[in-house]
Structures are given as structure tokens and as C-alpha cells.
PDB file of C-alpha atoms in Angstrom:
ATOM      1  CA  ALA A  14     -10.190  50.792  61.198  1.00 50.00           C
ATOM      2  CA  SER A  15      -6.966  49.786  60.181  1.00 55.00           C
ATOM      3  CA  GLN A  16      -6.577  47.588  56.892  1.00 62.00           C
ATOM      4  CA  LEU A  17      -6.280  43.812  57.286  1.00 59.00           C
ATOM      5  CA  ALA A  18      -2.135  42.714  57.330  1.00 54.00           C
ATOM      6  CA  GLU A  19      -1.568  39.756  55.026  1.00 66.00           C
ATOM      7  CA  GLY A  20       1.339  38.162  54.615  1.00 71.00           C
ATOM      8  CA  THR A  21       4.192  36.613  56.813  1.00 73.00           C
ATOM      9  CA  GLU A  22       6.452  39.158  56.688  1.00 70.00           C
ATOM     10  CA  VAL A  23       3.986  41.928  57.192  1.00 64.00           C
ATOM     11  CA  ILE A  24       2.378  40.030  60.517  1.00 63.00           C
ATOM     12  CA  GLN A  25       5.980  39.630  61.385  1.00 66.00           C
ATOM     13  CA  THR A  26       6.676  43.417  61.327  1.00 59.00           C
ATOM     14  CA  LEU A  27       3.392  44.217  63.089  1.00 62.00           C
ATOM     15  CA  ILE A  28       4.468  41.858  65.885  1.00 62.00           C
ATOM     16  CA  VAL A  29       8.116  43.612  66.198  1.00 59.00           C
ATOM     17  CA  ARG A  30       6.721  47.178  66.083  1.00 63.00           C
ATOM     18  CA  SER A  31       4.066  46.458  68.788  1.00 67.00           C
ATOM     19  CA  THR A  32       6.489  45.350  71.336  1.00 68.00           C
ATOM     20  CA  LEU A  33       9.040  48.370  71.182  1.00 72.00           C
ATOM     21  CA  PRO A  34       9.686  50.358  73.725  1.00 76.00           C
ATOM     22  CA  PRO A  35       8.114  54.129  73.655  1.00 85.00           C
ATOM     23  CA  GLN A  36       9.611  56.443  71.707  1.00 86.00           C
ATOM     24  CA  PRO A  37      12.288  58.522  73.403  1.00 92.00           C
ATOM     25  CA  GLN A  38      12.088  62.123  73.761  1.00 95.00           C
ATOM     26  CA  LEU A  39      15.136  64.650  73.601  1.00 95.00           C
ATOM     27  CA  GLY A  40      17.672  64.145  76.427  1.00 96.00           C
ATOM     28  CA  GLU A  41      16.130  60.472  77.532  1.00 97.00           C
ATOM     29  CA  LEU A  42      18.596  57.390  76.852  1.00 97.00           C
ATOM     30  CA  VAL A  43      18.308  55.383  73.747  1.00 97.00           C
ATOM     31  CA  PRO A  44      16.136  52.350  74.446  1.00 96.00           C
ATOM     32  CA  SER A  45      17.935  48.613  74.361  1.00 95.00           C
ATOM     33  CA  LEU A  46      17.071  47.513  70.890  1.00 94.00           C
ATOM     34  CA  VAL A  47      19.362  44.794  69.428  1.00 95.00           C
ATOM     35  CA  LEU A  48      20.322  44.597  65.756  1.00 96.00           C
ATOM     36  CA  PRO A  49      22.948  42.316  63.777  1.00 97.00           C
ATOM     37  CA  ASP A  50      25.690  44.107  61.741  1.00 97.00           C
ATOM     38  CA  MET A  51      26.738  43.299  58.002  1.00 96.00           C
ATOM     39  CA  GLU A  52      29.138  40.151  59.636  1.00 96.00           C
ATOM     40  CA  GLY A  53      26.240  38.905  61.638  1.00 96.00           C
ATOM     41  CA  LYS A  54      27.112  40.445  65.417  1.00 97.00           C
ATOM     42  CA  GLU A  55      24.533  42.152  67.433  1.00 97.00           C
ATOM     43  CA  VAL A  56      24.959  45.748  68.484  1.00 97.00           C
ATOM     44  CA  ASP A  57      22.499  47.184  71.183  1.00 97.00           C
ATOM     45  CA  LEU A  58      21.294  50.710  70.381  1.00 97.00           C
ATOM     46  CA  GLY A  59      20.857  50.997  74.255  1.00 96.00           C
ATOM     47  CA  LYS A  60      24.766  50.857  74.708  1.00 96.00           C
ATOM     48  CA  LEU A  61      25.722  53.747  72.056  1.00 93.00           C
ATOM     49  CA  GLN A  62      28.042  55.594  74.163  1.00 90.00           C
ATOM     50  CA  GLY A  63      31.488  57.562  74.264  1.00 92.00           C
ATOM     51  CA  GLN A  64      31.089  59.256  70.980  1.00 93.00           C
ATOM     52  CA  SER A  65      27.994  61.146  69.194  1.00 95.00           C
ATOM     53  CA  THR A  66      26.367  58.633  66.776  1.00 97.00           C
ATOM     54  CA  LEU A  67      24.252  59.808  63.889  1.00 97.00           C
ATOM     55  CA  LEU A  68      21.819  57.023  63.627  1.00 98.00           C
ATOM     56  CA  LEU A  69      20.975  56.929  59.455  1.00 98.00           C
ATOM     57  CA  PHE A  70      17.619  55.078  58.923  1.00 97.00           C
ATOM     58  CA  TRP A  71      17.988  53.827  55.222  1.00 97.00           C
ATOM     59  CA  ASN A  72      16.842  51.700  52.500  1.00 96.00           C
ATOM     60  CA  PRO A  73      18.769  50.963  49.434  1.00 96.00           C
ATOM     61  CA  GLU A  74      15.327  50.371  47.778  1.00 94.00           C
ATOM     62  CA  CYS A  75      14.680  53.696  48.692  1.00 93.00           C
ATOM     63  CA  GLY A  76      14.931  56.023  45.724  1.00 91.00           C
ATOM     64  CA  PHE A  77      15.791  59.298  48.015  1.00 92.00           C
ATOM     65  CA  CYS A  78      18.279  57.010  49.475  1.00 94.00           C
ATOM     66  CA  GLU A  79      20.128  56.198  46.332  1.00 93.00           C
ATOM     67  CA  GLY A  80      19.624  59.811  45.169  1.00 91.00           C
ATOM     68  CA  MET A  81      21.891  60.813  47.681  1.00 92.00           C
ATOM     69  CA  LEU A  82      24.359  57.669  47.800  1.00 94.00           C
ATOM     70  CA  ALA A  83      26.775  59.427  45.829  1.00 90.00           C
ATOM     71  CA  ASP A  84      27.167  62.465  48.312  1.00 88.00           C
ATOM     72  CA  LEU A  85      27.153  60.213  51.347  1.00 93.00           C
ATOM     73  CA  GLN A  86      30.064  57.801  50.249  1.00 91.00           C
ATOM     74  CA  THR A  87      31.979  61.648  49.364  1.00 86.00           C
ATOM     75  CA  GLN A  88      31.157  62.408  52.958  1.00 86.00           C
ATOM     76  CA  GLU A  89      32.549  59.031  54.183  1.00 90.00           C
ATOM     77  CA  LYS A  90      35.840  59.857  52.585  1.00 85.00           C
ATOM     78  CA  LEU A  91      35.914  63.488  53.477  1.00 82.00           C
ATOM     79  CA  ARG A  92      34.159  63.534  56.634  1.00 80.00           C
ATOM     80  CA  VAL A  93      33.949  66.991  58.702  1.00 76.00           C
ATOM     81  CA  LYS A  94      35.933  67.543  61.680  1.00 81.00           C
ATOM     82  CA  GLY A  95      33.837  67.091  64.617  1.00 83.00           C
ATOM     83  CA  ALA A  96      31.228  65.584  62.868  1.00 87.00           C
ATOM     84  CA  PRO A  97      29.075  62.545  64.730  1.00 93.00           C
ATOM     85  CA  GLU A  98      29.855  59.009  64.012  1.00 94.00           C
ATOM     86  CA  LEU A  99      27.812  57.691  60.892  1.00 96.00           C
ATOM     87  CA  LEU A 100      25.691  54.383  62.230  1.00 97.00           C
ATOM     88  CA  VAL A 101      23.786  53.239  59.247  1.00 98.00           C
ATOM     89  CA  ILE A 102      20.539  51.317  59.882  1.00 98.00           C
ATOM     90  CA  SER A 103      19.379  49.510  56.865  1.00 97.00           C
ATOM     91  CA  ARG A 104      16.630  47.340  55.378  1.00 95.00           C
ATOM     92  CA  GLY A 105      17.575  44.925  52.688  1.00 92.00           C
ATOM     93  CA  SER A 106      19.881  41.933  52.955  1.00 94.00           C
ATOM     94  CA  VAL A 107      23.404  41.906  53.545  1.00 96.00           C
ATOM     95  CA  GLU A 108      24.478  41.777  49.554  1.00 96.00           C
ATOM     96  CA  LEU A 109      22.360  44.451  48.680  1.00 95.00           C
ATOM     97  CA  ASN A 110      23.732  46.799  51.735  1.00 96.00           C
ATOM     98  CA  ARG A 111      27.279  45.388  50.361  1.00 96.00           C
ATOM     99  CA  GLY A 112      26.425  46.686  47.268  1.00 95.00           C
ATOM    100  CA  GLN A 113      25.908  50.650  48.122  1.00 95.00           C
ATOM    101  CA  GLY A 114      29.648  50.670  49.004  1.00 95.00           C
ATOM    102  CA  LEU A 115      29.195  52.582  52.077  1.00 96.00           C
ATOM    103  CA  ARG A 116      32.401  52.476  54.471  1.00 95.00           C
ATOM    104  CA  SER A 117      30.462  52.969  57.779  1.00 96.00           C
ATOM    105  CA  ARG A 118      29.010  50.796  60.290  1.00 96.00           C
ATOM    106  CA  MET A 119      26.058  48.984  59.433  1.00 98.00           C
ATOM    107  CA  LEU A 120      22.978  47.312  61.021  1.00 98.00           C
ATOM    108  CA  LEU A 121      20.165  45.508  59.180  1.00 97.00           C
ATOM    109  CA  ASP A 122      16.915  45.929  60.190  1.00 95.00           C
ATOM    110  CA  THR A 123      14.405  44.195  58.695  1.00 90.00           C
ATOM    111  CA  HIS A 124      11.439  45.493  59.956  1.00 89.00           C
ATOM    112  CA  PHE A 125      12.428  49.199  60.445  1.00 93.00           C
ATOM    113  CA  ALA A 126      12.124  48.730  63.771  1.00 93.00           C
ATOM    114  CA  ALA A 127      14.706  51.600  65.002  1.00 95.00           C
ATOM    115  CA  GLY A 128      13.355  53.715  62.804  1.00 94.00           C
ATOM    116  CA  SER A 129       9.788  53.472  64.408  1.00 92.00           C
ATOM    117  CA  MET A 130      11.182  53.456  67.928  1.00 94.00           C
ATOM    118  CA  MET A 131      13.119  56.695  67.135  1.00 96.00           C
ATOM    119  CA  GLY A 132      10.221  58.209  65.286  1.00 94.00           C
ATOM    120  CA  ALA A 133      11.218  58.103  61.575  1.00 93.00           C
ATOM    121  CA  GLU A 134       8.530  57.400  59.245  1.00 92.00           C
ATOM    122  CA  GLY A 135      10.538  56.588  56.158  1.00 93.00           C
ATOM    123  CA  THR A 136      14.341  56.733  54.619  1.00 95.00           C
ATOM    124  CA  PRO A 137      16.431  58.613  54.528  1.00 96.00           C
ATOM    125  CA  ALA A 138      15.956  59.945  57.991  1.00 96.00           C
ATOM    126  CA  CYS A 139      18.582  60.352  61.035  1.00 97.00           C
ATOM    127  CA  VAL A 140      18.781  61.184  64.438  1.00 97.00           C
ATOM    128  CA  LEU A 141      21.799  62.129  67.006  1.00 96.00           C
ATOM    129  CA  VAL A 142      22.917  60.014  69.883  1.00 97.00           C
ATOM    130  CA  ASP A 143      25.181  62.401  72.226  1.00 97.00           C
ATOM    131  CA  THR A 144      28.436  60.282  74.031  1.00 96.00           C
ATOM    132  CA  GLU A 145      25.925  59.683  76.895  1.00 97.00           C
ATOM    133  CA  GLY A 146      23.911  57.953  74.397  1.00 97.00           C
ATOM    134  CA  ARG A 147      20.899  60.646  74.994  1.00 97.00           C
ATOM    135  CA  VAL A 148      18.705  61.359  72.307  1.00 96.00           C
ATOM    136  CA  ALA A 149      20.266  64.896  71.184  1.00 96.00           C
ATOM    137  CA  SER A 150      18.217  65.934  68.200  1.00 95.00           C
ATOM    138  CA  GLN A 151      14.894  65.602  66.835  1.00 95.00           C
ATOM    139  CA  VAL A 152      14.167  63.455  63.882  1.00 95.00           C
ATOM    140  CA  MET A 153      15.804  64.792  60.532  1.00 94.00           C
ATOM    141  CA  VAL A 154      13.943  63.489  57.561  1.00 93.00           C
ATOM    142  CA  GLY A 155      15.571  63.393  53.511  1.00 91.00           C
ATOM    143  CA  PRO A 156      19.142  64.000  52.364  1.00 90.00           C
ATOM    144  CA  ARG A 157      19.187  67.752  53.255  1.00 87.00           C
ATOM    145  CA  GLY A 158      18.569  66.865  57.019  1.00 90.00           C
ATOM    146  CA  VAL A 159      21.094  63.942  57.342  1.00 92.00           C
ATOM    147  CA  PHE A 160      24.299  66.062  55.599  1.00 89.00           C
ATOM    148  CA  GLU A 161      23.156  69.031  57.833  1.00 88.00           C
ATOM    149  CA  MET A 162      23.479  66.616  60.742  1.00 90.00           C
ATOM    150  CA  LEU A 163      26.777  65.411  59.200  1.00 89.00           C
ATOM    151  CA  GLY A 164      28.337  69.327  59.231  1.00 83.00           C
ATOM    152  CA  PHE A 165      27.678  69.804  55.629  1.00 73.00           C
ATOM    153  CA  LEU A 166      26.240  72.923  55.755  1.00 61.00           C
ATOM    154  CA  PRO A 167      24.139  74.159  53.737  1.00 55.00           C
ATOM    155  CA  TYR A 168      23.589  70.670  51.713  1.00 60.00           C
ATOM    156  CA  VAL A 169      23.272  71.011  47.950  1.00 64.00           C
ATOM    157  CA  PRO A 170      23.046  67.873  45.765  1.00 66.00           C
ATOM    158  CA  THR A 171      25.862  67.507  44.384  1.00 65.00           C
ATOM    159  CA  PRO A 172      26.279  66.392  40.557  1.00 70.00           C
ATOM    160  CA  GLN A 173      28.347  63.532  39.647  1.00 68.00           C
ATOM    161  CA  PRO A 174      31.493  65.249  37.843  1.00 72.00           C
ATOM    162  CA  VAL A 175      31.905  67.136  40.977  1.00 69.00           C
ATOM    163  CA  VAL A 176      31.941  63.560  43.034  1.00 64.00           C
ATOM    164  CA  ASP A 177      34.307  62.411  41.203  1.00 68.00           C
ATOM    165  CA  ALA A 178      36.655  65.297  41.379  1.00 69.00           C
ATOM    166  CA  MET A 179      36.246  65.209  44.975  1.00 66.00           C
ATOM    167  CA  LEU A 180      37.143  61.509  45.470  1.00 64.00           C
ATOM    168  CA  LYS A 181      40.156  61.807  43.328  1.00 69.00           C
ATOM    169  CA  MET A 182      41.292  65.042  45.309  1.00 65.00           C
ATOM    170  CA  ALA A 183      41.089  62.841  48.141  1.00 60.00           C
ATOM    171  CA  ASP A 184      42.924  59.873  47.413  1.00 58.00           C
ATOM    172  CA  VAL A 185      45.862  62.237  45.852  1.00 50.00           C
ATOM    173  CA  GLY A 186      48.535  63.029  48.901  1.00 47.00           C
ATOM    174  CA  LYS A 187      47.108  61.083  51.518  1.00 43.00           C
ATOM    175  CA  GLY A 188      49.612  62.236  54.023  1.00 41.00           C
ATOM    176  CA  ASP A 189      49.001  65.948  52.974  1.00 43.00           C
ATOM    177  CA  ARG A 190      46.245  67.911  54.535  1.00 40.00           C
ATOM    178  CA  CYS A 191      46.336  70.585  51.721  1.00 46.00           C
ATOM    179  CA  LEU A 192      44.880  70.572  48.577  1.00 46.00           C
ATOM    180  CA  LYS A 193      46.432  71.804  45.491  1.00 49.00           C
ATOM    181  CA  LEU A 194      45.578  75.121  43.906  1.00 50.00           C
ATOM    182  CA  ALA A 195      45.018  73.269  40.550  1.00 53.00           C
ATOM    183  CA  ASN A 196      42.795  70.879  42.120  1.00 55.00           C
ATOM    184  CA  VAL A 197      40.742  73.881  43.646  1.00 54.00           C
ATOM    185  CA  ILE A 198      40.525  75.391  40.532  1.00 55.00           C
ATOM    186  CA  GLU A 199      39.255  72.449  38.548  1.00 56.00           C
ATOM    187  CA  LEU A 200      36.628  71.546  41.721  1.00 56.00           C
ATOM    188  CA  LEU A 201      35.268  75.317  41.359  1.00 57.00           C
ATOM    189  CA  HIS A 202      35.198  75.260  37.514  1.00 54.00           C
ATOM    190  CA  LEU A 203      32.880  72.015  37.777  1.00 55.00           C
ATOM    191  CA  CYS A 204      30.555  73.437  40.355  1.00 57.00           C
ATOM    192  CA  LEU A 205      30.209  76.820  38.073  1.00 56.00           C
ATOM    193  CA  VAL A 206      29.765  74.564  34.572  1.00 50.00           C
ATOM    194  CA  ARG A 207      27.064  72.213  36.328  1.00 45.00           C
TER     195      ARG A 207
END
């Protein structure tokens, strides 16, 4: 037997989750689920097509999400060529999510409906959707799974001084794709002394 649900929000979440379509399997189309973005515009997950997209299930109040936030911000600046487009699907308010400082498009999902529908049991977790809107991966859990899906292989959490140095280098010579040797040496030094 399950516990008795109490409180308006908990009951609303139970209702929302009980009406979700079945979890799509690998190769199946992502079902329709409409969520608002940060500006209130509705986005249908069932219409994600044209580019591969990584759905990142997020919660700004999750300790694991908070622990990988700086690395995720760096990834957004230094995006790996060929990496999927990142679509963050987050719990929490607009204000709380804006405070995360993420650049990627973000949808709000108060009831964790998208995560539940896709088979995620918590945050952070992610699943890849291909260019045709089909599920292209199993659900990956935790920072390592997220960053590996984004092309950072293997993922090792980056200390803040290294993150700061990488962001500094990303802002230097925006039209120049080559890093100066001094910047590379500085980054290697920071990695070695961590």
C-alpha cells in the first residue's frame, strides 16, 4: 500500500503524473507534453525535430545539480562540436532558475512530468532525442552521465580555479579559434596543482 498524499501540490503532482503517456522506448517518438519556457511560451516535447537535443532534467535546489552548475556553465561556453542542443527541463520558479545563470533554453516543469514520462527518477538526469524526435539513448543519471552525453569524455569534476581560467580563455580573442600557448600552460598548471 502507498502512503496517503497530503497537500495541494503533492496531489496535483499525482494527478499530472497519472495522466502521462507511457514511457517511450529507445527508437520511439517522444510523446506530446507541453511545458512553458522561461517567458511563458509553450513548447511541445513531441515536436522536437531537426536537431539532436539532450533533455536535461534539473532542479536548482538539488545538491547534485548545484555541484555541477559551474561545469555546465563552462560547457555552454565551450560547446563540443557535434554535441546535441541542450534543453534544460527544470523544477522551481522562473526567478530561481534565472539565478542559475544558464544560457540554454529552459522549460519549467513543476511536477517533474517530463522526467517521469521519460523514465528519470531524479535530478540531474538526461536523455537524448534524435533529429526525428525519437528517443536515442537510455536515461543517463548524475553529472558524469550528463557530461558524457554532451561530449565531455570522460567527465571529471573541475575545480573552480580551472573553471575560471577556461571561462577567461573563452572570452579572449572571440574570433580566434586558437588558444595562446601561455593560456594552455596556465590551464595545465591549474589542473596539476588542484
